[in-house]
Amino acid sequence: QGFEVEVYADQQGAGSGLAFVSWFTFDKTTGGAERQRWYTMSGPMRSGEPVASLSIYENTGGNFNAPPVTSARNVGTATLSFDTCVTGVLSYAFTDGSARAGVIPLTRLTPSVTCSTTAARPTNADFALSGNWFDPATSGQGLTVEVNGGAGVLFAAWYTYAPSGATAGAAGQRWFTAQGPLATGSRNVAVTIYETTGGLFDAQTFPVPSTVAVGTGTLSFQSCSNAKLDFSFTGGSNSGSTGSISLVRVGPVPPGCV
């Protein structure tokens, strides 16, 4: 379980940006895919101030790669802070009646590519493809992607729903991760799709959660603003599902994208 973070610069004037966070986790009880949970968080973030006050949102009522569009419901607040380019802290408090609250230390999963705390940030054409992508026809689900040439890998977290999740409430949420080797300059990346189950919200479990390969796909970047995901599931809760999703970027194109 963990987080993917994107900061949109200068969204409300110079130096005033917006932080968007995808949070992939689990229910307070362990189980199968029906115990997966995901949230999104967003809030203002100012240049030179590595702290953001965020609202936590929950989306339910959707179907895998199909309508309806879902709406976000505010279920809590959080504070995200960074002390370096590779470490930070998230504190959270839910207001949904669950009384969940806590503090989570964060460590970057992949090497930093363009982050700098002491100088102007460099740009990188591959890394600039990183960010949040979705299909407007099924808004409320999508992918958070990192294209990391330093690690030679593309990593994506896919927040979505069960094929018939619209009437299942939170139990209808699903999330997958996808990962594949990245060659510098590549705009078509083959990935393996994974499903993780058996976890517990913000807690360790013994045995540890199980991550299993459940399919394959290709993520193709047609431009800095348009992409396509072709996928085929051979196992897991979406076994037998195949298709293609046309994606557009959420937010502005980052500097350095070509």
PDB file of C-alpha atoms in Angstrom, residues 63-246:
ATOM      1  CA  ASN A  63     -17.907  -0.279 -12.763  1.00  0.00           C
ATOM      2  CA  PHE A  64     -14.607  -1.439 -14.239  1.00  0.00           C
ATOM      3  CA  ASN A  65     -13.804   0.545 -17.406  1.00  0.00           C
ATOM      4  CA  ALA A  66     -17.474   1.458 -17.861  1.00  0.00           C
ATOM      5  CA  PRO A  67     -19.991   4.115 -16.804  1.00  0.00           C
ATOM      6  CA  PRO A  68     -21.282   5.569 -14.585  1.00  0.00           C
ATOM      7  CA  VAL A  69     -19.069   8.541 -13.815  1.00  0.00           C
ATOM      8  CA  THR A  70     -18.530   8.657 -10.045  1.00  0.00           C
ATOM      9  CA  SER A  71     -18.303  11.638  -7.715  1.00  0.00           C
ATOM     10  CA  ALA A  72     -15.836  12.207  -4.898  1.00  0.00           C
ATOM     11  CA  ARG A  73     -17.118  12.399  -1.305  1.00  0.00           C
ATOM     12  CA  ASN A  74     -15.076  14.246   1.321  1.00  0.00           C
ATOM     13  CA  VAL A  75     -14.213  11.786   4.102  1.00  0.00           C
ATOM     14  CA  GLY A  76     -11.362  13.458   5.974  1.00  0.00           C
ATOM     15  CA  THR A  77      -8.348  15.735   6.096  1.00  0.00           C
ATOM     16  CA  ALA A  78      -4.601  15.203   5.825  1.00  0.00           C
ATOM     17  CA  THR A  79      -1.282  17.042   5.938  1.00  0.00           C
ATOM     18  CA  LEU A  80       1.488  16.081   3.537  1.00  0.00           C
ATOM     19  CA  SER A  81       5.023  17.321   4.181  1.00  0.00           C
ATOM     20  CA  PHE A  82       8.429  16.653   2.639  1.00  0.00           C
ATOM     21  CA  ASP A  83      11.803  17.116   4.306  1.00  0.00           C
ATOM     22  CA  THR A  84      13.875  15.883   1.327  1.00  0.00           C
ATOM     23  CA  CYS A  85      13.245  14.765  -2.256  1.00  0.00           C
ATOM     24  CA  VAL A  86      12.959  11.172  -1.058  1.00  0.00           C
ATOM     25  CA  THR A  87      11.303  11.356   2.392  1.00  0.00           C
ATOM     26  CA  GLY A  88       8.140  12.832   3.811  1.00  0.00           C
ATOM     27  CA  VAL A  89       5.242  12.350   6.237  1.00  0.00           C
ATOM     28  CA  LEU A  90       1.481  12.088   5.829  1.00  0.00           C
ATOM     29  CA  SER A  91      -0.818  12.651   8.811  1.00  0.00           C
ATOM     30  CA  TYR A  92      -4.513  11.862   8.361  1.00  0.00           C
ATOM     31  CA  ALA A  93      -7.839  12.031  10.170  1.00  0.00           C
ATOM     32  CA  PHE A  94     -11.034  10.533   8.748  1.00  0.00           C
ATOM     33  CA  THR A  95     -14.422  12.150   9.374  1.00  0.00           C
ATOM     34  CA  ASP A  96     -16.495   9.275   7.952  1.00  0.00           C
ATOM     35  CA  GLY A  97     -17.317   7.798  11.357  1.00  0.00           C
ATOM     36  CA  SER A  98     -14.415   5.332  11.317  1.00  0.00           C
ATOM     37  CA  ALA A  99     -12.299   7.453  13.721  1.00  0.00           C
ATOM     38  CA  ARG A 100      -9.188   6.500  11.761  1.00  0.00           C
ATOM     39  CA  ALA A 101      -6.239   8.818  12.373  1.00  0.00           C
ATOM     40  CA  GLY A 102      -2.500   8.396  12.203  1.00  0.00           C
ATOM     41  CA  VAL A 103       0.890   9.403  10.861  1.00  0.00           C
ATOM     42  CA  ILE A 104       2.675   7.584   8.021  1.00  0.00           C
ATOM     43  CA  PRO A 105       6.384   8.103   7.240  1.00  0.00           C
ATOM     44  CA  LEU A 106       6.994   8.108   3.488  1.00  0.00           C
ATOM     45  CA  THR A 107       9.977   7.029   1.396  1.00  0.00           C
ATOM     46  CA  ARG A 108      10.126   7.467  -2.369  1.00  0.00           C
ATOM     47  CA  LEU A 109       9.794   4.137  -4.183  1.00  0.00           C
ATOM     48  CA  THR A 110      11.892   5.059  -7.235  1.00  0.00           C
ATOM     49  CA  PRO A 111      14.909   7.373  -7.603  1.00  0.00           C
ATOM     50  CA  SER A 112      14.285  11.110  -7.819  1.00  0.00           C
ATOM     51  CA  VAL A 113      14.512  12.391 -11.397  1.00  0.00           C
ATOM     52  CA  THR A 114      13.689  16.110 -11.407  1.00  0.00           C
ATOM     53  CA  CYS A 115      13.276  17.028  -7.732  1.00  0.00           C
ATOM     54  CA  SER A 116      15.668  19.570  -6.199  1.00  0.00           C
ATOM     55  CA  THR A 117      15.552  21.452  -2.903  1.00  0.00           C
ATOM     56  CA  THR A 118      18.591  23.647  -3.623  1.00  0.00           C
ATOM     57  CA  ALA A 119      18.423  24.652  -7.300  1.00  0.00           C
ATOM     58  CA  ALA A 120      16.123  25.092 -10.251  1.00  0.00           C
ATOM     59  CA  ARG A 121      14.530  21.772 -11.110  1.00  0.00           C
ATOM     60  CA  PRO A 122      15.817  20.058 -14.265  1.00  0.00           C
ATOM     61  CA  THR A 123      13.454  18.656 -16.873  1.00  0.00           C
ATOM     62  CA  ASN A 124      13.320  15.152 -18.311  1.00  0.00           C
ATOM     63  CA  ALA A 125      11.275  14.182 -21.369  1.00  0.00           C
ATOM     64  CA  ASP A 126      10.505  10.660 -20.143  1.00  0.00           C
ATOM     65  CA  PHE A 127       9.668  11.657 -16.572  1.00  0.00           C
ATOM     66  CA  ALA A 128       7.401  14.447 -17.878  1.00  0.00           C
ATOM     67  CA  LEU A 129       4.997  11.757 -19.087  1.00  0.00           C
ATOM     68  CA  SER A 130       4.415  10.865 -15.430  1.00  0.00           C
ATOM     69  CA  GLY A 131       1.159  11.977 -13.869  1.00  0.00           C
ATOM     70  CA  ASN A 132      -2.545  11.238 -13.645  1.00  0.00           C
ATOM     71  CA  TRP A 133      -4.397   9.908 -16.687  1.00  0.00           C
ATOM     72  CA  PHE A 134      -8.074   9.019 -17.152  1.00  0.00           C
ATOM     73  CA  ASP A 135     -10.912   8.441 -19.618  1.00  0.00           C
ATOM     74  CA  PRO A 136     -13.461  11.304 -19.305  1.00  0.00           C
ATOM     75  CA  ALA A 137     -16.278   8.857 -20.121  1.00  0.00           C
ATOM     76  CA  THR A 138     -15.505   6.953 -16.914  1.00  0.00           C
ATOM     77  CA  SER A 139     -14.322   9.822 -14.738  1.00  0.00           C
ATOM     78  CA  GLY A 140     -13.759   8.724 -11.160  1.00  0.00           C
ATOM     79  CA  GLN A 141     -11.261   6.029 -12.117  1.00  0.00           C
ATOM     80  CA  GLY A 142      -7.858   6.215 -13.802  1.00  0.00           C
ATOM     81  CA  LEU A 143      -4.119   5.671 -13.528  1.00  0.00           C
ATOM     82  CA  THR A 144      -1.282   7.436 -11.752  1.00  0.00           C
ATOM     83  CA  VAL A 145       1.865   6.763 -13.773  1.00  0.00           C
ATOM     84  CA  GLU A 146       5.572   7.243 -13.115  1.00  0.00           C
ATOM     85  CA  VAL A 147       7.937   7.046 -16.088  1.00  0.00           C
ATOM     86  CA  ASN A 148      11.330   6.793 -14.417  1.00  0.00           C
ATOM     87  CA  GLY A 149      14.360   6.600 -16.676  1.00  0.00           C
ATOM     88  CA  GLY A 150      16.712   6.602 -13.682  1.00  0.00           C
ATOM     89  CA  ALA A 151      15.298   3.267 -12.585  1.00  0.00           C
ATOM     90  CA  GLY A 152      14.566   2.081 -16.131  1.00  0.00           C
ATOM     91  CA  VAL A 153      10.974   1.349 -15.191  1.00  0.00           C
ATOM     92  CA  LEU A 154       7.403   2.473 -15.768  1.00  0.00           C
ATOM     93  CA  PHE A 155       5.217   2.031 -12.693  1.00  0.00           C
ATOM     94  CA  ALA A 156       1.482   2.697 -12.601  1.00  0.00           C
ATOM     95  CA  ALA A 157      -1.228   2.420  -9.973  1.00  0.00           C
ATOM     96  CA  TRP A 158      -4.680   1.864 -11.453  1.00  0.00           C
ATOM     97  CA  TYR A 159      -7.636   2.903  -9.323  1.00  0.00           C
ATOM     98  CA  THR A 160     -10.892   1.436 -10.611  1.00  0.00           C
ATOM     99  CA  TYR A 161     -13.851  -0.779  -9.673  1.00  0.00           C
ATOM    100  CA  ALA A 162     -15.066  -4.360  -9.896  1.00  0.00           C
ATOM    101  CA  PRO A 163     -16.811  -5.272 -13.183  1.00  0.00           C
ATOM    102  CA  SER A 164     -20.167  -4.991 -11.353  1.00  0.00           C
ATOM    103  CA  GLY A 165     -19.055  -2.693  -8.570  1.00  0.00           C
ATOM    104  CA  ALA A 166     -21.707   0.007  -8.911  1.00  0.00           C
ATOM    105  CA  THR A 167     -23.961  -1.458  -6.213  1.00  0.00           C
ATOM    106  CA  ALA A 168     -21.248  -2.777  -3.904  1.00  0.00           C
ATOM    107  CA  GLY A 169     -20.259   0.415  -2.096  1.00  0.00           C
ATOM    108  CA  ALA A 170     -16.651   0.506  -0.909  1.00  0.00           C
ATOM    109  CA  ALA A 171     -16.366  -3.261  -1.526  1.00  0.00           C
ATOM    110  CA  GLY A 172     -16.707  -2.488  -5.238  1.00  0.00           C
ATOM    111  CA  GLN A 173     -13.412  -0.586  -5.334  1.00  0.00           C
ATOM    112  CA  ARG A 174     -10.452  -2.272  -7.020  1.00  0.00           C
ATOM    113  CA  TRP A 175      -6.844  -1.248  -7.625  1.00  0.00           C
ATOM    114  CA  PHE A 176      -4.018  -2.787  -9.574  1.00  0.00           C
ATOM    115  CA  THR A 177      -0.377  -1.944 -10.123  1.00  0.00           C
ATOM    116  CA  ALA A 178       1.466  -2.254 -13.425  1.00  0.00           C
ATOM    117  CA  GLN A 179       5.183  -2.320 -14.068  1.00  0.00           C
ATOM    118  CA  GLY A 180       7.465  -2.760 -17.059  1.00  0.00           C
ATOM    119  CA  PRO A 181      11.020  -2.080 -18.239  1.00  0.00           C
ATOM    120  CA  LEU A 182      11.570   1.368 -19.737  1.00  0.00           C
ATOM    121  CA  ALA A 183      14.023   2.171 -22.513  1.00  0.00           C
ATOM    122  CA  THR A 184      15.027   5.831 -22.758  1.00  0.00           C
ATOM    123  CA  GLY A 185      12.766   7.603 -25.229  1.00  0.00           C
ATOM    124  CA  SER A 186      10.278   4.746 -25.474  1.00  0.00           C
ATOM    125  CA  ARG A 187       6.637   5.744 -25.857  1.00  0.00           C
ATOM    126  CA  ASN A 188       5.200   2.199 -25.923  1.00  0.00           C
ATOM    127  CA  VAL A 189       5.846   0.242 -22.738  1.00  0.00           C
ATOM    128  CA  ALA A 190       4.811  -3.358 -22.111  1.00  0.00           C
ATOM    129  CA  VAL A 191       3.735  -3.951 -18.513  1.00  0.00           C
ATOM    130  CA  THR A 192       2.731  -6.759 -16.217  1.00  0.00           C
ATOM    131  CA  ILE A 193      -0.436  -6.088 -14.206  1.00  0.00           C
ATOM    132  CA  TYR A 194      -0.525  -7.126 -10.537  1.00  0.00           C
ATOM    133  CA  GLU A 195      -3.278  -7.520  -7.932  1.00  0.00           C
ATOM    134  CA  THR A 196      -2.479  -7.212  -4.211  1.00  0.00           C
ATOM    135  CA  THR A 197      -4.718  -8.667  -1.502  1.00  0.00           C
ATOM    136  CA  GLY A 198      -4.504  -9.591   2.170  1.00  0.00           C
ATOM    137  CA  GLY A 199      -3.458  -6.183   3.476  1.00  0.00           C
ATOM    138  CA  LEU A 200      -4.762  -4.122   6.378  1.00  0.00           C
ATOM    139  CA  PHE A 201      -5.324  -0.361   6.459  1.00  0.00           C
ATOM    140  CA  ASP A 202      -2.111   1.400   7.596  1.00  0.00           C
ATOM    141  CA  ALA A 203      -0.862  -1.718   9.368  1.00  0.00           C
ATOM    142  CA  GLN A 204       1.424  -4.682   8.898  1.00  0.00           C
ATOM    143  CA  THR A 205      -0.002  -8.145   8.400  1.00  0.00           C
ATOM    144  CA  PHE A 206       1.504 -11.589   8.897  1.00  0.00           C
ATOM    145  CA  PRO A 207       1.686 -13.117   6.398  1.00  0.00           C
ATOM    146  CA  VAL A 208       2.405 -10.033   4.318  1.00  0.00           C
ATOM    147  CA  PRO A 209      -0.027  -9.059   1.526  1.00  0.00           C
ATOM    148  CA  SER A 210       0.073 -11.233  -1.582  1.00  0.00           C
ATOM    149  CA  THR A 211       0.943  -9.596  -4.912  1.00  0.00           C
ATOM    150  CA  VAL A 212       0.204 -11.787  -7.946  1.00  0.00           C
ATOM    151  CA  ALA A 213       0.595 -11.153 -11.688  1.00  0.00           C
ATOM    152  CA  VAL A 214      -2.925 -11.166 -13.157  1.00  0.00           C
ATOM    153  CA  GLY A 215      -2.432  -9.825 -16.672  1.00  0.00           C
ATOM    154  CA  THR A 216      -0.444  -7.888 -19.236  1.00  0.00           C
ATOM    155  CA  GLY A 217      -0.795  -4.608 -21.042  1.00  0.00           C
ATOM    156  CA  THR A 218       0.832  -1.918 -23.150  1.00  0.00           C
ATOM    157  CA  LEU A 219       0.796   1.750 -22.210  1.00  0.00           C
ATOM    158  CA  SER A 220       1.304   3.914 -25.287  1.00  0.00           C
ATOM    159  CA  PHE A 221       1.908   7.662 -25.120  1.00  0.00           C
ATOM    160  CA  GLN A 222       0.619   9.259 -28.321  1.00  0.00           C
ATOM    161  CA  SER A 223       1.482  12.779 -27.134  1.00  0.00           C
ATOM    162  CA  CYS A 224       2.123  14.655 -23.893  1.00  0.00           C
ATOM    163  CA  SER A 225      -1.645  14.800 -23.342  1.00  0.00           C
ATOM    164  CA  ASN A 226      -2.993  11.575 -24.870  1.00  0.00           C
ATOM    165  CA  ALA A 227      -2.253   7.922 -24.181  1.00  0.00           C
ATOM    166  CA  LYS A 228      -3.791   4.473 -24.537  1.00  0.00           C
ATOM    167  CA  LEU A 229      -3.782   1.409 -22.311  1.00  0.00           C
ATOM    168  CA  ASP A 230      -4.359  -1.979 -23.905  1.00  0.00           C
ATOM    169  CA  PHE A 231      -4.928  -4.700 -21.301  1.00  0.00           C
ATOM    170  CA  SER A 232      -5.670  -8.392 -20.926  1.00  0.00           C
ATOM    171  CA  PHE A 233      -6.427 -10.040 -17.574  1.00  0.00           C
ATOM    172  CA  THR A 234      -5.619 -13.739 -17.223  1.00  0.00           C
ATOM    173  CA  GLY A 235      -6.312 -14.078 -13.499  1.00  0.00           C
ATOM    174  CA  GLY A 236      -7.477 -12.360 -10.344  1.00  0.00           C
ATOM    175  CA  SER A 237     -10.803 -10.637  -9.774  1.00  0.00           C
ATOM    176  CA  ASN A 238     -10.901  -9.309 -13.386  1.00  0.00           C
ATOM    177  CA  SER A 239      -9.954 -12.581 -15.070  1.00  0.00           C
ATOM    178  CA  GLY A 240     -11.004 -12.649 -18.726  1.00  0.00           C
ATOM    179  CA  SER A 241     -11.344  -8.877 -19.116  1.00  0.00           C
ATOM    180  CA  THR A 242      -9.650  -7.401 -22.177  1.00  0.00           C
ATOM    181  CA  GLY A 243      -9.877  -4.007 -23.780  1.00  0.00           C
ATOM    182  CA  SER A 244      -8.364  -0.646 -24.587  1.00  0.00           C
ATOM    183  CA  ILE A 245      -8.731   2.655 -22.721  1.00  0.00           C
ATOM    184  CA  SER A 246      -8.139   6.048 -24.341  1.00  0.00           C
TER     185      SER A 246
END
